[in-house]
C-alpha positions as MATLAB code, in Angstrom:
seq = 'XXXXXXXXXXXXXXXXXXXXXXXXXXXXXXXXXXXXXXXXXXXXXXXXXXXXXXXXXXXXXXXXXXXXXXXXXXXXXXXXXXXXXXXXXXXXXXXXXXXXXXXXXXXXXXXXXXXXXXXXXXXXXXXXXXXXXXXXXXXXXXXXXXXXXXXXXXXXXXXXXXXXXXXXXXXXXXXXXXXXXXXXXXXXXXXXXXXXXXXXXXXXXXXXXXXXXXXXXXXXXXXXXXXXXXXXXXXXXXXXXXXXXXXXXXXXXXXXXXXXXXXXXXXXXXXXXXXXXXXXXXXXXXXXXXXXXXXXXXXXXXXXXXXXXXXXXXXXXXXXXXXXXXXXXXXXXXXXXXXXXXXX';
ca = [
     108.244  105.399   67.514;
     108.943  105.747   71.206;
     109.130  107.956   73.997;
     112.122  108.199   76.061;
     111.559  110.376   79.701;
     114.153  111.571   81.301;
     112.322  114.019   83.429;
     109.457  114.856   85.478;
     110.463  118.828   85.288;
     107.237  120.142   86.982;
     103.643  118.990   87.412;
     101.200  122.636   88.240;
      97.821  121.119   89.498;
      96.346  124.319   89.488;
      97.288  125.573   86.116;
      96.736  121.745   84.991;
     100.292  121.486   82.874;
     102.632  118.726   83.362;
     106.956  119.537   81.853;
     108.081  116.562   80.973;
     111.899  116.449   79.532;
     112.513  113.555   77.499;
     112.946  113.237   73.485;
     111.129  110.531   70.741;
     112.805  108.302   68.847;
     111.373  108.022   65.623;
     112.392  105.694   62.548;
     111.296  105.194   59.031;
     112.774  103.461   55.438;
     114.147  106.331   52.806;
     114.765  104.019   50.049;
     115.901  107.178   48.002;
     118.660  107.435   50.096;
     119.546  104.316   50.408;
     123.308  102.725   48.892;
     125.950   99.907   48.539;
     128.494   99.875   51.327;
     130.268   97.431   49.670;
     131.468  100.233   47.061;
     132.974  102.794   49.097;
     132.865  100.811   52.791;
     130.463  103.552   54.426;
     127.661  101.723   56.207;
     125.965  104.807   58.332;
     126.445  108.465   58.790;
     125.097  111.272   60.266;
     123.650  114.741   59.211;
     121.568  117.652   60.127;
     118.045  117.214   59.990;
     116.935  119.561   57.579;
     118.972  118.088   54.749;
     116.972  115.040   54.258;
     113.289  114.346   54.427;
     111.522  113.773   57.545;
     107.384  113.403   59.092;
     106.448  116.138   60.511;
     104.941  115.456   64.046;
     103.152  117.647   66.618;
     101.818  117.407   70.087;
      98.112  116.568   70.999;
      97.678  118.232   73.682;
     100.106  121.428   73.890;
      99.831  123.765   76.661;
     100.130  126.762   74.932;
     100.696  126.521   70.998;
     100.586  123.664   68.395;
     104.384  123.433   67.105;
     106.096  121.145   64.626;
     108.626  118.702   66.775;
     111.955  120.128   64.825;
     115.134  121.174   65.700;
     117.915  122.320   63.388;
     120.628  121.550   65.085;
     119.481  117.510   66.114;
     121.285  115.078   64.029;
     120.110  111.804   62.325;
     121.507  108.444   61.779;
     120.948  107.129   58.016;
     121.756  103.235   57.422;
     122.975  102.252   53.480;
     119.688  100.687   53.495;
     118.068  103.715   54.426;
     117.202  103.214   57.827;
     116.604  106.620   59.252;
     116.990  107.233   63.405;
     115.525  110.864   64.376;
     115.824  111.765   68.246;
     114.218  114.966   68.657;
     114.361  116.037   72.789;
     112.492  118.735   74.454;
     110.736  119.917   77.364;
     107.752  118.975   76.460;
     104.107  121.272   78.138;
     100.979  119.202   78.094;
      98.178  119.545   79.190;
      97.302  117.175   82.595;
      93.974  118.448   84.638;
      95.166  116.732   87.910;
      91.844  114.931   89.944;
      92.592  116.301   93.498;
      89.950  114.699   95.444;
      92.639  112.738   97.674;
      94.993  115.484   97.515;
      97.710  115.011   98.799;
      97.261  111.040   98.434;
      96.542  111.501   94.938;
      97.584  109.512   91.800;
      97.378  111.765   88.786;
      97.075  109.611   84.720;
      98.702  111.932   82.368;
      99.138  111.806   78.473;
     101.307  112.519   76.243;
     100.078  112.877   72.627;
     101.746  112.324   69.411;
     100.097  112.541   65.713;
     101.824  113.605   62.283;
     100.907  116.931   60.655;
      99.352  116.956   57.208;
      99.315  113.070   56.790;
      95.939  111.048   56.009;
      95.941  107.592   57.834;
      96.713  105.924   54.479;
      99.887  107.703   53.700;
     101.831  106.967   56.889;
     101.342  104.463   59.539;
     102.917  105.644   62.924;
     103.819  101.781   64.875;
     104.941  102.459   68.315;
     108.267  100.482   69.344;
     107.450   99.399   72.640;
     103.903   98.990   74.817;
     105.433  101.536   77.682;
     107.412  104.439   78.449;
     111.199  104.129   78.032;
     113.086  104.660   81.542;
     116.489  103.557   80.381;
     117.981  107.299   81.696;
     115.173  108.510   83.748;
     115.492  111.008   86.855;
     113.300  110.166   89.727;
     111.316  113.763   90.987;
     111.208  114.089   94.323;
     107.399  115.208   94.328;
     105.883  112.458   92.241;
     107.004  108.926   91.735;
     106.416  107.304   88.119;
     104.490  104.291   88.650;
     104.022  102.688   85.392;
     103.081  103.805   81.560;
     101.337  102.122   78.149;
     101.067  103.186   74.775;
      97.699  103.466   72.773;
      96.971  104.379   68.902;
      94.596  105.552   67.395;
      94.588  104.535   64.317;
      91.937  106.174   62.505;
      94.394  109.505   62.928;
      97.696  107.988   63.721;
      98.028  109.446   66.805;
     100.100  107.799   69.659;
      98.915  108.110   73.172;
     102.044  107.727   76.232;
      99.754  107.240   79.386;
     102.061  107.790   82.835;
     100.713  107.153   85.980;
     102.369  109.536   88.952;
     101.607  109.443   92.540;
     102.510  112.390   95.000;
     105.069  111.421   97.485;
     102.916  112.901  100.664;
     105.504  113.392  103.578;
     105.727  117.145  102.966;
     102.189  117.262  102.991;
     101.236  115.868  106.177;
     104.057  117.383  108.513;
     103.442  120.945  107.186;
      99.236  120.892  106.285;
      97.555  117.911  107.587;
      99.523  117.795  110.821;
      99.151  120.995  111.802;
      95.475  121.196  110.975;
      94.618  118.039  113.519;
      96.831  120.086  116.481;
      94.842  123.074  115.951;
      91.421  121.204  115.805;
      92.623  119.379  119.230;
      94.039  122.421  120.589;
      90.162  123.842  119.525;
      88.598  121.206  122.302;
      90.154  122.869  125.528;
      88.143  125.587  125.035;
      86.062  123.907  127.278;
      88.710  123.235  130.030;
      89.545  127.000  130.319;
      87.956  128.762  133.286;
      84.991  130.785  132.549;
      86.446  133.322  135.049;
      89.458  133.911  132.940;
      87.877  135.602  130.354;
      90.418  134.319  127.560;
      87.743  131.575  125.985;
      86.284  133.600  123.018;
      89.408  134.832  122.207;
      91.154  131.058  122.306;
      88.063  129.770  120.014;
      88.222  132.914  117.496;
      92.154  132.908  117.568;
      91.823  128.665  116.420;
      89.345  129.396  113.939;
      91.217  131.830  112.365;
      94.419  129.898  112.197;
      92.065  127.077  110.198;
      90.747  129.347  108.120;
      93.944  130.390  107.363;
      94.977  126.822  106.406;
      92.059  126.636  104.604;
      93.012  129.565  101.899;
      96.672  127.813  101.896;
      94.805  124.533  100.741;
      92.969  126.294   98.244;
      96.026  128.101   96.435;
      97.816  124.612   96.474;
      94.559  123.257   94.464;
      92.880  124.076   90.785;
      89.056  125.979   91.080;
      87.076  123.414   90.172;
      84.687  121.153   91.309;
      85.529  118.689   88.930;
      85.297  115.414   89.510;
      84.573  116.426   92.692;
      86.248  118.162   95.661;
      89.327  117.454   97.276;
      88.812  115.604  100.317;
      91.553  117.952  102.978;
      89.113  120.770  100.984;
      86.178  118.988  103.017;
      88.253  118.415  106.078;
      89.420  122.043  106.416;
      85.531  123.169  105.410;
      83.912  120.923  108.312;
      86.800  121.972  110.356;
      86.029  125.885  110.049;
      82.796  125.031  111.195;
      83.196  123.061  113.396;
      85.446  125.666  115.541;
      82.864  128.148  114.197;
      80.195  125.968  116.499;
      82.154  125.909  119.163;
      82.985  129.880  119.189;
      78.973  129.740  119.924;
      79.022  127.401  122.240;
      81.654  128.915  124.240;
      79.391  132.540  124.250;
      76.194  130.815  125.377;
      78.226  128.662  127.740;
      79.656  131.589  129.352;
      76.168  133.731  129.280;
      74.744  131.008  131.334;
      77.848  131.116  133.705;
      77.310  134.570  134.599;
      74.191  135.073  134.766;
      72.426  136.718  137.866;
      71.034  133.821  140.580;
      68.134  135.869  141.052;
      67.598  135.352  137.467;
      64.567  132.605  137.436;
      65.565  129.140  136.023;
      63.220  127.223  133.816;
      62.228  123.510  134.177;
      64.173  122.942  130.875;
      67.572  123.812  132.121;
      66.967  122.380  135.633;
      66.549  119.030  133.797;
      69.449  119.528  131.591;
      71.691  119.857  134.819;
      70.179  116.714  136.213;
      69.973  114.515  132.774;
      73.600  115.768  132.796;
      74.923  114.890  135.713;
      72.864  111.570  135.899;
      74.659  110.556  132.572;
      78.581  111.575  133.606;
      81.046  109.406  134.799;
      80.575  111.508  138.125;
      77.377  109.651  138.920;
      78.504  106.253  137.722;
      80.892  106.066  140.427;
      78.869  106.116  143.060;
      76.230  103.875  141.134;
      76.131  101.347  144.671;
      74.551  104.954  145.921;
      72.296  105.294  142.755;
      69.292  106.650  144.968;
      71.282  108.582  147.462;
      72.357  110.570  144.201;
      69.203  110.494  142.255;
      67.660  112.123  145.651;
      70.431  114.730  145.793;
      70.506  115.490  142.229;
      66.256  116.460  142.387;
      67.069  118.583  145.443;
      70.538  120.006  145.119;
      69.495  123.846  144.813;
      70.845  124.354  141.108;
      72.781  127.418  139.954;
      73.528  129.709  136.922;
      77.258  128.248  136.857;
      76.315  124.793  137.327;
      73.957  125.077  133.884;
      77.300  127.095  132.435;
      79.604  124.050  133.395;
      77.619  121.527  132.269;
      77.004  123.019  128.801;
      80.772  122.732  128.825;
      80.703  119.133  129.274;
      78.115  118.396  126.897;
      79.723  120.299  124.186;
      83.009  118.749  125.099;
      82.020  115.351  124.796;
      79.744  116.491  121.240;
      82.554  118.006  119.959;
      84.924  115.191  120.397;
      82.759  112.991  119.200;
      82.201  114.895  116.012;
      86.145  115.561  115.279;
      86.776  111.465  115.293;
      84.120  111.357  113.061;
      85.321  113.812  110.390;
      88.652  112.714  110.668;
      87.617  109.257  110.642;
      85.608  110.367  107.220;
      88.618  111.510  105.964;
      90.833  108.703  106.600;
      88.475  106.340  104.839;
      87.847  108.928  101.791;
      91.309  108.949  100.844;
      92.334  105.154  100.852;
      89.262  103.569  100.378;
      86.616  106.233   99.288;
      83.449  107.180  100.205;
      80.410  106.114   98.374;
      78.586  108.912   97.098;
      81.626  110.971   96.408;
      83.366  109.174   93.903;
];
């Protein structure tokens, strides 16, 4: 017996059901059948299925029902020494729970099962012709490319296991999900460049959290509720990347409550030392480092205000949120080619 695939018809990750179109080409001895050609010159012919004997065979792993693999109308090829040829085709529903956890880098094994129906192990022996999947007329999909294939048996129930490997072809992928999602999260950063007077920052930072979030439900549609074997890695990216714009909604708000607060409004040694520590550690002071006490001496008595402790919370945060992005990202990058340990 072999398997002959012609077609990848659809692979649902959510619904976990891989179509495959293809048909099995199954062959046996009938030595009731079986005749002289030498007395009438007839060495083969063909006929209808159901006038002849044949093994019944189901799938393993059906989709939706358990069905004999029959059709009427296919013929078969009969030898004079009774060599039967049966080439049953279908489009064939299996069950394939897809791991996303490198979605949309992910390879996906799926199996195709084969056993015969009301046969012990000692009345027929099911021998598989080759050790792979047969390709001679196969259609390459343009979601999933078929890497390679084997065939296993189990022998205790005759059952014939066609293993495909199929990897996602990405491209779409990243220019419509992944792409956008890394704009958005660098748009999210010049939050901090807008001026506090403008009065448009809360409403930039809630506007790109939204949009992520929004991503975020589109990811989750695309992918099967489950946790199993663990969590999709753009899943993780989108989740860190909600809260990370979710942080920096609150940063903006106490940024700006700082900006405009009241003068009179009495500072505390804390923030006075932020503004200092702050400005001490910028690039602004490293420049004039050959006047590193002239500035120390101007940052203690520079009279500090409510907008300088406003703008430099905008710095900070800046340069903490950046900092946390190429992490995450970073994270991700590594997840899906290498893996992280801890995940897997």
């Amino acid at each position: 017996m072999s398997f002959q695939l012609t077609y990848i018809q659809e692979f649902n990750e959510v619904e976990g059901k891989l179509s495959l179109i293809g048909y099995f080409n199954i062959s046996w001895v009938d030595q009731t059948i079986a005749w002289n050609s030498t007395e009438n010159g007839i060495e083969q012919f063909t006929l209808q299925e159901h006038i002849i004997w044949k093994p019944s065979f189901i799938i393993g792993n059906p989709f939706d029902d358990v069905q004999l693999i029959y059709k009427d109308d296919t013929v078969m090829r009969v030898k004079n020494d009774g060599y039967v040829t049966w080439t049953p085709g279908d489009n064939y529903e299996v069950v394939c729970n897809a791991d996303v956890s490198r979605y949309p880098f992910d390879t996906q094994i799926c199996k195709l099962q084969m056993l015969p129906w009301g046969y012990t192990s000692e009345e027929i022996d099911v021998i598989p012709i080759y050790d792979s999947v047969v390709q001679f007329w196969f259609n390459p999909q343009q979601t999933w490319q078929f890497i390679e294939s084997s065939v296993a048996k189990d022998k205790d129930i005759q059952l014939l296991e066609f293993s495909m490997t199929l990897k996602r072809n990405p491209m779409f992928f990243v220019l419509n999900l992944i792409l956008p999602i890394c704009v958005m999260i660098i748009l999210n950063i010049f939050v901090f460049l807008l001026p506090p007077e403008s009065g448009e920052r809360v409403g930039y930072a809630v506007t790109v959290l939204l949009a992520i979030a929004v991503f975020l439900t589109i990811s989750s549609d695309n992918l099967p509720a489950t946790s199993s074997p663990r969590i999709s890695s753009i899943s993780l990216l989108l989740f860190s990347d909600v809260v990370i714009s979710a942080v920096i909604v609150l940063m903006v708000i106490l940024s700006l409550r700082y900006y405009h607060r009241d003068d009179n409004y009495p500072m505390s040694t804390f923030m006075r030392g932020f503004v200092i520590v702050s400005r001490i550690l910028r690039c602004q002071v490293c420049c004039c480092m050959r006047k590193k006490e002239k500035c120390y001496g101007k940052g203690n008595k520079e009279k500090i205000k409510w907008t300088d402790v406003g703008k430099e919370i905008d710095i900070v945060c800046g340069i903490f949120i950046i900092v946390v992005i190429l992490v995450v990202n970073a994270l991700y990058i590594i997840d899906v080619t290498v893996g992280l340990p801890g995940l897997d």
